[in-house]
Amino acid sequence: MARQKGIIKLKGTIGDITFYKTKDGHMAREKGGIDADRIKNDPAFQRTRENGSEFGRAGKAGKVLRTALRVLLLNSADSRMVSRLTQSMVKVIQADAINERGLRNVIDGEAELLAGFEFNIRGKLGTSLYAPYTGVIDRVTGEVSVDIPSFIPSNMIAAPGGTTHFKIISAGVEVDFENETFVEEHSETAILPWDATATAVINQVNTVTPNSTKPLFLALGLEFYQEVNGSMYSLKNGSYNPLSLIKVDGGV
């Protein structure tokens, strides 16, 4: 793969060279590769088939989780989030110590490895929210909650330039990766001023299925706003809104 230079940028194929545009600029690469039928059947590519199977499984698992959190992710995700989440799901699957290589899955893997995953690398929760918080997943009651004591926003939230207000969001999610279904509930505070006035105590409880045996996730995030002439606008279209998985229970 090579980067195109010069005034005129090409798209398409000339001979064995394909020209295309990516987020990283205009690129060029030589056509080639191994015959697909050989990859499917040649014993020499057994490991390739196993890796491909597990990578595909990771992609599907990531899609289910993203869909479950879609309402929050609409304003809280970077352009490479999908690929980063898939890579993290691969690690979850590779932690499966029960099934053979190629058959490993998320259910028998370690979903807890997803704890701390940041959906927006341009605005991470760990470098935005400094107020202490406690996340709890109660599998028996199905309550997935977060508690935040009163705090001074201007002291405990590192907000991007232009911020005048913010709100705190959270979601509890139960995911059935095998059947590609989920149960989700989310909460949010009112839009609060980013100033030196202490907030009230914040308690957000999101309820999923009681006594579930499926993996459970707790996501926590912030949304930043700018007030203009009495109206609230999402700051820079949510580019710096953080959202993170702060707690994960992999199921039983």
Coordinates of C-alpha atoms in Angstrom, one line a residue:
M1 CA 0.0 0.0 0.0
A2 CA 1.4 3.4 -1.0
R3 CA 0.2 7.0 -0.6
Q4 CA -0.6 9.0 -3.7
K5 CA 1.2 12.3 -4.2
G6 CA 0.8 15.0 -6.7
I7 CA -2.0 17.4 -7.7
I8 CA -4.2 14.8 -9.5
K9 CA -5.6 12.0 -7.4
L10 CA -6.7 8.8 -9.1
K11 CA -9.6 6.4 -8.3
G12 CA -10.2 3.0 -9.9
T13 CA -7.9 0.4 -11.4
I14 CA -5.1 0.8 -14.0
G15 CA -3.5 -2.5 -14.9
D16 CA -2.6 -4.2 -11.6
I17 CA -2.8 -1.0 -9.5
T18 CA -5.9 0.0 -7.6
F19 CA -6.3 3.7 -6.6
Y20 CA -8.7 4.6 -3.8
K21 CA -9.4 7.1 -1.1
T22 CA -9.4 6.5 2.7
K23 CA -9.6 8.6 5.8
D24 CA -5.8 8.7 5.7
G25 CA -5.7 10.1 2.2
H26 CA -5.5 8.8 -1.4
M27 CA -3.8 5.4 -1.5
A28 CA -2.6 2.9 -4.2
R29 CA -2.0 -0.8 -3.9
E30 CA -1.2 -3.7 -6.3
K31 CA -3.8 -6.3 -7.0
G32 CA -3.0 -9.8 -5.9
G33 CA -3.7 -12.3 -3.2
I34 CA -4.3 -16.0 -2.9
D35 CA -7.2 -17.7 -4.6
A36 CA -10.3 -17.8 -2.3
D37 CA -11.0 -21.5 -3.1
R38 CA -7.5 -22.4 -2.0
I39 CA -8.0 -20.6 1.3
K40 CA -11.3 -22.5 1.9
N41 CA -9.9 -25.9 1.2
D42 CA -6.1 -26.1 1.4
P43 CA -4.9 -27.7 4.7
A44 CA -2.1 -25.2 4.7
F45 CA -4.6 -22.5 5.4
Q46 CA -6.3 -24.2 8.3
R47 CA -5.1 -21.5 10.7
T48 CA -6.2 -18.8 8.3
R49 CA -9.7 -20.3 8.3
E50 CA -9.8 -20.6 12.1
N51 CA -8.6 -17.0 12.5
G52 CA -11.2 -15.8 10.0
S53 CA -14.0 -17.6 11.7
E54 CA -13.2 -16.1 15.1
F55 CA -12.7 -12.6 13.6
G56 CA -16.1 -12.9 12.0
R57 CA -17.6 -13.9 15.3
A58 CA -15.9 -10.9 17.0
G59 CA -17.3 -8.6 14.3
K60 CA -20.9 -9.8 14.9
A61 CA -20.5 -9.6 18.7
G62 CA -19.3 -6.0 18.4
K63 CA -22.2 -5.1 16.1
V64 CA -24.7 -6.4 18.7
L65 CA -23.1 -4.4 21.5
R66 CA -23.0 -1.3 19.3
T67 CA -26.6 -1.7 18.3
A68 CA -27.6 -2.1 22.0
L69 CA -25.8 1.2 22.8
R70 CA -26.9 3.0 19.6
V71 CA -28.8 5.7 21.4
L72 CA -25.8 6.8 23.4
L73 CA -23.3 6.2 20.6
L74 CA -25.1 8.6 18.2
N75 CA -23.2 11.4 19.9
S76 CA -20.2 9.5 21.5
A77 CA -18.1 7.5 19.0
D78 CA -15.0 8.1 16.9
S79 CA -14.5 7.1 13.3
R80 CA -12.4 4.0 14.2
M81 CA -14.6 2.8 17.1
V82 CA -16.0 -0.2 15.1
S83 CA -12.6 -1.6 14.3
R84 CA -11.3 -1.0 17.8
L85 CA -14.2 -2.8 19.3
T86 CA -13.8 -5.7 17.0
Q87 CA -10.1 -6.0 18.0
S88 CA -11.2 -6.0 21.7
M89 CA -13.8 -8.7 20.9
V90 CA -11.1 -10.8 19.3
K91 CA -9.2 -10.7 22.6
V92 CA -12.4 -11.7 24.5
I93 CA -12.8 -14.7 22.2
Q94 CA -9.1 -15.7 22.4
A95 CA -9.6 -16.0 26.2
D96 CA -12.0 -18.9 25.7
A97 CA -10.2 -21.8 27.3
I98 CA -13.0 -24.3 26.6
N99 CA -13.4 -24.6 22.9
E100 CA -10.9 -25.4 20.2
R101 CA -9.2 -22.8 18.1
G102 CA -11.6 -21.6 15.4
L103 CA -14.7 -22.5 17.6
R104 CA -13.9 -20.1 20.4
N105 CA -16.6 -17.5 21.2
V106 CA -17.6 -14.5 23.4
I107 CA -19.8 -16.5 25.7
D108 CA -17.0 -18.8 26.8
G109 CA -14.4 -16.1 26.6
E110 CA -13.7 -13.2 29.0
A111 CA -16.2 -10.4 28.4
E112 CA -14.8 -8.6 31.4
L113 CA -11.8 -7.7 29.2
L114 CA -14.1 -5.1 27.6
A115 CA -14.2 -3.1 30.9
G116 CA -12.7 0.3 30.4
F117 CA -13.3 0.3 26.6
E118 CA -13.6 3.9 25.4
F119 CA -16.0 4.4 22.5
N120 CA -14.5 7.8 21.7
I121 CA -10.7 8.2 21.7
R122 CA -11.0 11.9 21.1
G123 CA -12.8 12.3 24.4
K124 CA -12.1 9.6 27.0
L125 CA -14.1 9.3 30.2
G126 CA -11.0 8.8 32.2
T127 CA -9.6 12.2 31.2
S128 CA -13.0 14.0 31.2
L129 CA -14.8 13.0 34.4
Y130 CA -12.8 13.3 37.7
A131 CA -15.7 13.1 40.1
P132 CA -15.8 9.8 41.9
Y133 CA -18.5 7.3 40.8
T134 CA -19.5 3.8 41.7
G135 CA -20.9 1.4 39.2
V136 CA -22.9 -1.7 40.3
I137 CA -24.3 -4.6 38.4
D138 CA -26.9 -6.5 40.4
R139 CA -27.6 -9.7 38.5
V140 CA -30.4 -10.8 40.8
T141 CA -32.5 -7.7 40.5
G142 CA -31.3 -6.8 37.0
E143 CA -30.4 -3.3 38.2
V144 CA -27.4 -1.8 36.5
S145 CA -26.6 1.5 38.3
V146 CA -24.2 4.3 38.8
D147 CA -23.9 6.6 41.8
I148 CA -22.1 9.9 41.7
P149 CA -21.8 12.1 44.9
S150 CA -22.3 15.9 44.6
F151 CA -19.4 17.6 42.9
I152 CA -18.3 21.0 41.4
P153 CA -18.6 20.6 37.6
S154 CA -15.9 23.2 36.7
N155 CA -13.5 21.4 39.1
M156 CA -14.3 17.8 38.3
I157 CA -15.1 17.8 34.6
A158 CA -12.4 18.6 32.0
A159 CA -14.6 20.1 29.3
P160 CA -13.5 21.1 25.8
G161 CA -13.4 24.8 24.9
G162 CA -16.7 26.4 24.3
T163 CA -18.6 24.2 26.8
T164 CA -21.3 25.9 28.9
H165 CA -23.4 22.9 29.9
F166 CA -23.2 19.1 30.2
K167 CA -25.2 16.1 31.1
I168 CA -24.3 12.6 32.4
I169 CA -25.6 9.6 30.6
S170 CA -25.5 5.9 31.4
A171 CA -26.9 2.6 30.1
G172 CA -27.4 -0.9 31.4
V173 CA -27.3 -3.6 28.7
E174 CA -27.9 -7.4 28.7
V175 CA -26.6 -9.0 25.5
D176 CA -27.3 -12.5 24.2
F177 CA -24.4 -12.8 21.7
E178 CA -25.5 -16.3 20.6
N179 CA -28.9 -15.1 19.4
E180 CA -27.8 -11.6 18.6
T181 CA -30.4 -9.9 20.8
F182 CA -30.3 -7.5 23.8
V183 CA -32.2 -5.7 26.5
E184 CA -31.2 -2.1 27.1
E185 CA -32.3 0.8 29.4
H186 CA -30.5 4.2 29.7
S187 CA -30.7 7.3 31.8
E188 CA -29.6 10.9 31.6
T189 CA -29.5 13.9 33.9
A190 CA -31.0 17.2 32.9
I191 CA -28.6 19.5 31.0
L192 CA -26.6 21.1 33.8
P193 CA -24.4 24.2 33.9
W194 CA -20.7 23.7 33.8
D195 CA -19.8 26.1 36.6
A196 CA -18.9 26.2 40.2
T197 CA -22.3 25.3 41.5
A198 CA -22.4 21.9 43.2
T199 CA -24.6 19.2 41.5
A200 CA -27.1 17.2 43.4
V201 CA -26.3 13.5 44.1
I202 CA -26.7 11.6 40.9
N203 CA -28.2 8.0 41.0
Q204 CA -29.1 6.4 37.7
V205 CA -30.6 2.9 37.7
N206 CA -31.1 1.0 34.4
T207 CA -33.0 -2.2 34.7
V208 CA -32.5 -5.3 32.5
T209 CA -33.8 -8.9 33.0
P210 CA -33.6 -10.1 36.6
N211 CA -31.6 -13.3 37.2
S212 CA -30.1 -13.1 33.7
T213 CA -27.3 -15.5 32.8
K214 CA -26.2 -13.3 29.9
P215 CA -23.3 -10.8 29.9
L216 CA -24.2 -7.5 31.4
F217 CA -22.6 -4.1 30.7
L218 CA -22.7 -0.7 32.3
A219 CA -21.8 2.3 30.2
L220 CA -21.2 5.8 31.5
G221 CA -20.6 9.0 29.6
L222 CA -20.9 12.8 29.2
E223 CA -22.4 15.0 26.6
F224 CA -21.2 18.6 26.3
Y225 CA -23.3 21.6 25.2
Q226 CA -22.9 25.2 24.3
E227 CA -25.7 27.7 25.0
V228 CA -26.3 30.3 22.3
N229 CA -29.1 32.8 22.7
G230 CA -30.9 30.7 25.2
S231 CA -30.7 27.5 23.1
M232 CA -28.6 24.4 23.7
Y233 CA -26.4 23.0 21.0
S234 CA -24.4 19.8 21.1
L235 CA -20.8 21.0 21.3
K236 CA -18.9 20.3 18.0
N237 CA -21.5 17.7 17.1
G238 CA -20.5 15.5 20.0
S239 CA -16.9 15.1 18.8
Y240 CA -15.6 15.1 22.4
N241 CA -18.3 13.3 24.2
P242 CA -16.9 10.4 26.2
L243 CA -18.6 7.0 26.7
S244 CA -16.9 4.1 28.4
L245 CA -17.8 0.6 29.6
I246 CA -17.1 1.1 33.4
K247 CA -18.4 -2.3 34.5
V248 CA -18.8 -5.7 32.8
D249 CA -20.2 -9.0 34.2
G250 CA -19.6 -11.8 31.8
G251 CA -22.5 -14.0 32.8
V252 CA -22.8 -17.5 34.3

